[in-house]
Amino acid sequence: MKALGCVIVPVFAVTLLNPSASQRIPFTEALLCVKNLVYFHLMAQYQYHTEATIEYMENYLEGLHRHKDVFSRFRASKSTKKVSEALKKQLTLDRQEERESDPAWNNFSVAAKCHRVDEEKTHIESEIAQHLVDESDFNFVEIHLLNHFSDHIRELGNILDVSSELTEKAMMDLKQAYQQSNRHEAAFQILRTKARKEVFQYRELNANAAKQHCNDDMPVTKAPIKRMMKNP
């Protein structure tokens, strides 16, 4: 994740290069949002903090919240997306009925008809996008916890001291062991699987250590292989 944070901003900037007039504002908002999030993340990895670094983190977090609305439409839930699809179909049918009921519609040229249909389609897509934004939010735990990082650092030190990486890695083995069980007395099967894996790991470490010890003690000689095998 730290390596990704070092490259994602320039890659994202190149991806959104040369926007059109309508894309310029959302592209800028997206870049600022991602940049603030990445800078906050990288500074949170510092092993030592001062009030200046903590203030930088708080400013980046404020920038994240200020520009995050550009991604709101992608935070829509499945139910919201279903409602939006139904709304889009209904609006399309309403516009179609409105066009066909217009007495002057049949007198329009093909180009004029296409132009009106495109305008209505653009208007419908704008309404759907606004609906997704209105019905979406960023109210989930990972975003909320960022607000407590600065207070945590002031009280308990850097974030790396309480990293959950090791416990998450340990949980992966337990989850795999549960998936391999038959769900009957799963706790015993999980412990047995975990113990078996650790036994094989210990044996592998011992074998590698013995092999390394043998290689270190073996004299450098040009003797034939058969003699070395008889008296290694």
CSV table of N, CA and C in Angstrom, one decimal, residues 53-162:
chain,number,residue,atom,x,y,z
A,53,THR,N,3.8,17.8,11.6
A,53,THR,CA,3.4,16.7,10.8
A,53,THR,C,1.9,16.3,11.1
A,54,ILE,N,1.5,16.4,12.3
A,54,ILE,CA,0.1,16.2,12.6
A,54,ILE,C,-0.8,17.2,12.0
A,55,GLU,N,-0.4,18.4,12.0
A,55,GLU,CA,-1.2,19.5,11.4
A,55,GLU,C,-1.3,19.3,9.9
A,56,TYR,N,-0.2,18.8,9.3
A,56,TYR,CA,-0.2,18.5,7.8
A,56,TYR,C,-1.3,17.4,7.6
A,57,MET,N,-1.3,16.4,8.4
A,57,MET,CA,-2.2,15.3,8.3
A,57,MET,C,-3.7,15.8,8.4
A,58,GLU,N,-3.9,16.6,9.3
A,58,GLU,CA,-5.3,17.2,9.5
A,58,GLU,C,-5.7,18.0,8.3
A,59,ASN,N,-4.7,18.8,7.7
A,59,ASN,CA,-5.1,19.6,6.6
A,59,ASN,C,-5.4,18.7,5.4
A,60,TYR,N,-4.6,17.6,5.2
A,60,TYR,CA,-4.9,16.7,4.1
A,60,TYR,C,-6.2,16.0,4.2
A,61,LEU,N,-6.5,15.7,5.5
A,61,LEU,CA,-7.8,15.0,5.7
A,61,LEU,C,-9.0,16.0,5.4
A,62,GLU,N,-8.8,17.2,5.8
A,62,GLU,CA,-9.8,18.3,5.5
A,62,GLU,C,-10.0,18.4,4.0
A,63,GLY,N,-8.8,18.4,3.2
A,63,GLY,CA,-8.9,18.4,1.8
A,63,GLY,C,-9.6,17.2,1.2
A,64,LEU,N,-9.4,16.1,1.8
A,64,LEU,CA,-10.1,14.9,1.3
A,64,LEU,C,-11.6,15.0,1.4
A,65,HIS,N,-12.1,15.5,2.6
A,65,HIS,CA,-13.5,15.7,2.8
A,65,HIS,C,-14.1,16.8,1.9
A,66,ARG,N,-13.2,17.8,1.6
A,66,ARG,CA,-13.7,18.9,0.8
A,66,ARG,C,-13.9,18.5,-0.7
A,67,HIS,N,-13.2,17.5,-1.2
A,67,HIS,CA,-13.2,17.2,-2.6
A,67,HIS,C,-13.8,15.8,-2.9
A,68,LYS,N,-14.2,15.1,-1.8
A,68,LYS,CA,-14.6,13.7,-2.0
A,68,LYS,C,-16.0,13.5,-2.7
A,69,ASP,N,-16.8,14.6,-2.8
A,69,ASP,CA,-18.1,14.5,-3.4
A,69,ASP,C,-18.1,14.1,-4.8
A,70,VAL,N,-16.9,14.3,-5.5
A,70,VAL,CA,-16.8,13.9,-6.9
A,70,VAL,C,-17.0,12.4,-7.1
A,71,PHE,N,-16.7,11.7,-6.0
A,71,PHE,CA,-16.8,10.2,-6.1
A,71,PHE,C,-18.1,9.7,-5.5
A,72,SER,N,-19.0,10.6,-5.1
A,72,SER,CA,-20.2,10.1,-4.4
A,72,SER,C,-21.1,9.2,-5.3
A,73,ARG,N,-21.2,9.4,-6.6
A,73,ARG,CA,-22.0,8.6,-7.4
A,73,ARG,C,-21.5,7.1,-7.4
A,74,PHE,N,-20.3,6.9,-7.2
A,74,PHE,CA,-19.7,5.6,-7.2
A,74,PHE,C,-19.9,4.9,-5.8
A,75,ARG,N,-20.4,5.6,-4.8
A,75,ARG,CA,-20.7,5.0,-3.5
A,75,ARG,C,-22.1,4.6,-3.4
A,76,ALA,N,-22.9,4.6,-4.4
A,76,ALA,CA,-24.3,4.2,-4.4
A,76,ALA,C,-24.4,2.7,-4.1
A,77,SER,N,-25.4,2.4,-3.3
A,77,SER,CA,-25.6,1.0,-2.9
A,77,SER,C,-26.4,0.3,-4.0
A,78,LYS,N,-26.5,-1.0,-3.9
A,78,LYS,CA,-27.2,-1.8,-5.0
A,78,LYS,C,-28.6,-1.4,-5.1
A,79,SER,N,-29.3,-1.2,-4.0
A,79,SER,CA,-30.7,-0.8,-4.0
A,79,SER,C,-30.8,0.6,-4.7
A,80,THR,N,-29.9,1.5,-4.4
A,80,THR,CA,-29.9,2.8,-5.0
A,80,THR,C,-29.7,2.7,-6.5
A,81,LYS,N,-28.8,1.9,-6.9
A,81,LYS,CA,-28.6,1.7,-8.4
A,81,LYS,C,-29.8,1.1,-9.1
A,82,LYS,N,-30.5,0.2,-8.4
A,82,LYS,CA,-31.7,-0.4,-9.0
A,82,LYS,C,-32.8,0.7,-9.2
A,83,VAL,N,-33.0,1.5,-8.1
A,83,VAL,CA,-33.9,2.6,-8.2
A,83,VAL,C,-33.5,3.6,-9.3
A,84,SER,N,-32.2,3.8,-9.5
A,84,SER,CA,-31.8,4.8,-10.5
A,84,SER,C,-32.1,4.2,-11.9
A,85,GLU,N,-31.8,2.9,-12.1
A,85,GLU,CA,-32.1,2.2,-13.4
A,85,GLU,C,-33.6,2.3,-13.7
A,86,ALA,N,-34.5,2.1,-12.7
A,86,ALA,CA,-35.9,2.2,-12.9
A,86,ALA,C,-36.3,3.6,-13.3
A,87,LEU,N,-35.7,4.6,-12.6
A,87,LEU,CA,-36.0,6.0,-12.8
A,87,LEU,C,-35.5,6.4,-14.2
A,88,LYS,N,-34.4,5.8,-14.7
A,88,LYS,CA,-33.9,6.1,-16.0
A,88,LYS,C,-34.9,5.6,-17.1
A,89,LYS,N,-35.3,4.4,-16.9
A,89,LYS,CA,-36.3,3.8,-17.9
A,89,LYS,C,-37.6,4.6,-17.9
A,90,GLN,N,-38.1,5.0,-16.7
A,90,GLN,CA,-39.3,5.8,-16.7
A,90,GLN,C,-39.2,7.2,-17.3
A,91,LEU,N,-38.1,7.8,-17.1
A,91,LEU,CA,-37.8,9.1,-17.7
A,91,LEU,C,-37.7,9.0,-19.2
A,92,THR,N,-37.0,7.9,-19.6
A,92,THR,CA,-36.9,7.7,-21.1
A,92,THR,C,-38.2,7.5,-21.8
A,93,LEU,N,-39.1,6.7,-21.1
A,93,LEU,CA,-40.4,6.5,-21.7
A,93,LEU,C,-41.2,7.8,-21.7
A,94,ASP,N,-41.1,8.5,-20.6
A,94,ASP,CA,-41.9,9.8,-20.5
A,94,ASP,C,-41.5,10.8,-21.6
A,95,ARG,N,-40.2,10.9,-21.8
A,95,ARG,CA,-39.7,11.8,-22.9
A,95,ARG,C,-40.1,11.3,-24.3
A,96,GLN,N,-40.1,10.0,-24.5
A,96,GLN,CA,-40.5,9.4,-25.7
A,96,GLN,C,-42.0,9.7,-26.0
A,97,GLU,N,-42.8,9.5,-25.0
A,97,GLU,CA,-44.3,9.8,-25.2
A,97,GLU,C,-44.5,11.3,-25.4
A,98,GLU,N,-43.7,12.1,-24.7
A,98,GLU,CA,-43.9,13.5,-24.9
A,98,GLU,C,-43.5,14.0,-26.3
A,99,ARG,N,-42.4,13.4,-26.9
A,99,ARG,CA,-42.0,13.7,-28.3
A,99,ARG,C,-43.1,13.2,-29.3
A,100,GLU,N,-43.5,12.0,-29.1
A,100,GLU,CA,-44.5,11.4,-30.1
A,100,GLU,C,-45.8,12.1,-30.0
A,101,SER,N,-46.2,12.7,-28.9
A,101,SER,CA,-47.5,13.4,-28.8
A,101,SER,C,-47.4,14.8,-29.3
A,102,ASP,N,-46.2,15.3,-29.6
A,102,ASP,CA,-46.1,16.6,-30.1
A,102,ASP,C,-46.5,16.6,-31.6
A,103,PRO,N,-47.5,17.4,-32.1
A,103,PRO,CA,-47.9,17.4,-33.5
A,103,PRO,C,-46.8,17.7,-34.4
A,104,ALA,N,-45.9,18.6,-34.0
A,104,ALA,CA,-44.8,19.0,-34.9
A,104,ALA,C,-43.7,18.0,-35.0
A,105,TRP,N,-43.7,16.9,-34.2
A,105,TRP,CA,-42.6,16.0,-34.2
A,105,TRP,C,-42.3,15.4,-35.6
A,106,ASN,N,-43.4,15.0,-36.2
A,106,ASN,CA,-43.2,14.3,-37.5
A,106,ASN,C,-42.7,15.3,-38.6
A,107,ASN,N,-42.9,16.6,-38.4
A,107,ASN,CA,-42.4,17.5,-39.4
A,107,ASN,C,-40.9,17.9,-39.2
A,108,PHE,N,-40.3,17.4,-38.1
A,108,PHE,CA,-38.9,17.6,-37.9
A,108,PHE,C,-38.0,16.8,-38.9
A,109,SER,N,-36.9,17.3,-39.2
A,109,SER,CA,-35.9,16.5,-40.0
A,109,SER,C,-35.3,15.5,-39.2
A,110,VAL,N,-34.6,14.5,-39.9
A,110,VAL,CA,-33.9,13.5,-39.1
A,110,VAL,C,-32.8,14.0,-38.2
A,111,ALA,N,-32.1,15.0,-38.7
A,111,ALA,CA,-31.0,15.6,-37.9
A,111,ALA,C,-31.6,16.3,-36.7
A,112,ALA,N,-32.8,17.0,-36.8
A,112,ALA,CA,-33.4,17.7,-35.7
A,112,ALA,C,-33.9,16.7,-34.7
A,113,LYS,N,-34.5,15.6,-35.2
A,113,LYS,CA,-34.9,14.6,-34.2
A,113,LYS,C,-33.8,14.0,-33.4
A,114,CYS,N,-32.7,13.7,-34.1
A,114,CYS,CA,-31.5,13.1,-33.4
A,114,CYS,C,-31.0,14.1,-32.4
A,115,HIS,N,-31.0,15.4,-32.8
A,115,HIS,CA,-30.4,16.4,-31.9
A,115,HIS,C,-31.3,16.5,-30.6
A,116,ARG,N,-32.6,16.5,-30.7
A,116,ARG,CA,-33.5,16.5,-29.6
A,116,ARG,C,-33.4,15.3,-28.7
A,117,VAL,N,-33.3,14.1,-29.4
A,117,VAL,CA,-33.1,12.9,-28.6
A,117,VAL,C,-31.8,12.9,-27.8
A,118,ASP,N,-30.7,13.4,-28.4
A,118,ASP,CA,-29.4,13.5,-27.7
A,118,ASP,C,-29.5,14.5,-26.5
A,119,GLU,N,-30.2,15.6,-26.7
A,119,GLU,CA,-30.3,16.5,-25.6
A,119,GLU,C,-31.1,16.0,-24.4
A,120,GLU,N,-32.2,15.3,-24.8
A,120,GLU,CA,-33.0,14.7,-23.7
A,120,GLU,C,-32.2,13.5,-23.0
A,121,LYS,N,-31.4,12.8,-23.8
A,121,LYS,CA,-30.6,11.7,-23.2
A,121,LYS,C,-29.6,12.3,-22.2
A,122,THR,N,-29.0,13.4,-22.6
A,122,THR,CA,-28.0,14.1,-21.7
A,122,THR,C,-28.7,14.6,-20.5
A,123,HIS,N,-29.8,15.1,-20.6
A,123,HIS,CA,-30.6,15.7,-19.5
A,123,HIS,C,-31.0,14.5,-18.5
A,124,ILE,N,-31.4,13.4,-19.1
A,124,ILE,CA,-31.7,12.2,-18.2
A,124,ILE,C,-30.5,11.7,-17.5
A,125,GLU,N,-29.4,11.6,-18.2
A,125,GLU,CA,-28.2,11.1,-17.5
A,125,GLU,C,-27.7,12.1,-16.4
A,126,SER,N,-27.9,13.4,-16.6
A,126,SER,CA,-27.6,14.3,-15.6
A,126,SER,C,-28.5,14.1,-14.3
A,127,GLU,N,-29.8,13.9,-14.6
A,127,GLU,CA,-30.7,13.7,-13.4
A,127,GLU,C,-30.4,12.4,-12.7
A,128,ILE,N,-30.0,11.4,-13.4
A,128,ILE,CA,-29.6,10.1,-12.8
A,128,ILE,C,-28.4,10.2,-11.9
A,129,ALA,N,-27.4,10.9,-12.5
A,129,ALA,CA,-26.1,11.2,-11.8
A,129,ALA,C,-26.4,12.0,-10.5
A,130,GLN,N,-27.2,13.0,-10.6
A,130,GLN,CA,-27.6,13.7,-9.4
A,130,GLN,C,-28.3,12.9,-8.4
A,131,HIS,N,-29.2,12.0,-8.8
A,131,HIS,CA,-29.9,11.1,-7.9
A,131,HIS,C,-28.9,10.2,-7.2
A,132,LEU,N,-27.9,9.7,-7.9
A,132,LEU,CA,-26.9,8.8,-7.3
A,132,LEU,C,-26.1,9.5,-6.2
A,133,VAL,N,-25.8,10.8,-6.5
A,133,VAL,CA,-25.1,11.6,-5.6
A,133,VAL,C,-25.9,11.9,-4.3
A,134,ASP,N,-27.2,12.2,-4.5
A,134,ASP,CA,-28.0,12.6,-3.4
A,134,ASP,C,-28.3,11.4,-2.5
A,135,GLU,N,-28.3,10.2,-3.1
A,135,GLU,CA,-28.6,9.0,-2.3
A,135,GLU,C,-27.4,8.2,-1.8
A,136,SER,N,-26.2,8.8,-2.0
A,136,SER,CA,-25.0,8.1,-1.6
A,136,SER,C,-24.3,8.9,-0.5
A,137,ASP,N,-23.4,8.2,0.2
A,137,ASP,CA,-22.6,8.9,1.3
A,137,ASP,C,-21.3,8.2,1.5
A,138,PHE,N,-20.5,8.8,2.4
A,138,PHE,CA,-19.2,8.2,2.8
A,138,PHE,C,-19.3,7.8,4.3
A,139,ASN,N,-20.4,7.4,4.8
A,139,ASN,CA,-20.6,7.0,6.2
A,139,ASN,C,-20.2,5.6,6.4
A,140,PHE,N,-18.9,5.3,6.3
A,140,PHE,CA,-18.5,3.9,6.7
A,140,PHE,C,-17.2,4.0,7.5
A,141,VAL,N,-16.9,2.9,8.2
A,141,VAL,CA,-16.0,3.0,9.3
A,141,VAL,C,-14.6,3.5,8.9
A,142,GLU,N,-14.1,3.0,7.7
A,142,GLU,CA,-12.7,3.4,7.4
A,142,GLU,C,-12.5,4.9,7.2
A,143,ILE,N,-13.5,5.6,6.7
A,143,ILE,CA,-13.4,7.0,6.5
A,143,ILE,C,-13.5,7.7,7.9
A,144,HIS,N,-14.4,7.2,8.8
A,144,HIS,CA,-14.6,7.8,10.1
A,144,HIS,C,-13.4,7.7,10.9
A,145,LEU,N,-12.7,6.5,10.9
A,145,LEU,CA,-11.5,6.3,11.7
A,145,LEU,C,-10.4,7.3,11.4
A,146,LEU,N,-10.3,7.8,10.2
A,146,LEU,CA,-9.3,8.8,9.9
A,146,LEU,C,-9.3,10.0,10.7
A,147,ASN,N,-10.5,10.3,11.2
A,147,ASN,CA,-10.7,11.5,12.0
A,147,ASN,C,-10.0,11.4,13.4
A,148,HIS,N,-9.7,10.2,13.8
A,148,HIS,CA,-9.1,9.9,15.1
A,148,HIS,C,-7.6,9.7,15.1
A,149,PHE,N,-7.0,9.7,13.9
A,149,PHE,CA,-5.6,9.4,13.8
A,149,PHE,C,-4.7,10.5,14.5
A,150,SER,N,-5.0,11.7,14.3
A,150,SER,CA,-4.2,12.8,15.0
A,150,SER,C,-4.3,12.7,16.5
A,151,ASP,N,-5.5,12.5,17.0
A,151,ASP,CA,-5.6,12.4,18.5
A,151,ASP,C,-4.9,11.2,19.0
A,152,HIS,N,-5.0,10.1,18.2
A,152,HIS,CA,-4.3,8.8,18.6
A,152,HIS,C,-2.8,9.0,18.7
A,153,ILE,N,-2.3,9.7,17.7
A,153,ILE,CA,-0.8,9.9,17.7
A,153,ILE,C,-0.4,10.8,18.9
A,154,ARG,N,-1.2,11.8,19.2
A,154,ARG,CA,-0.8,12.7,20.3
A,154,ARG,C,-0.8,11.9,21.6
A,155,GLU,N,-1.7,11.0,21.8
A,155,GLU,CA,-1.9,10.3,23.1
A,155,GLU,C,-1.0,9.0,23.2
A,156,LEU,N,-0.9,8.2,22.0
A,156,LEU,CA,-0.3,6.9,22.1
A,156,LEU,C,0.9,6.7,21.2
A,157,GLY,N,1.3,7.7,20.4
A,157,GLY,CA,2.4,7.6,19.5
A,157,GLY,C,2.0,7.2,18.1
A,158,ASN,N,3.0,6.8,17.3
A,158,ASN,CA,2.7,6.6,15.9
A,158,ASN,C,1.8,5.4,15.6
A,159,ILE,N,1.2,5.4,14.5
A,159,ILE,CA,0.1,4.4,14.1
A,159,ILE,C,0.7,3.1,14.0
A,160,LEU,N,2.0,3.0,13.5
A,160,LEU,CA,2.6,1.7,13.3
A,160,LEU,C,2.7,0.8,14.5
A,161,ASP,N,2.7,1.4,15.7
A,161,ASP,CA,2.8,0.6,16.9
A,161,ASP,C,1.6,-0.2,17.2
A,162,VAL,N,0.5,0.1,16.6
A,162,VAL,CA,-0.8,-0.6,16.8
A,162,VAL,C,-1.3,-1.2,15.4
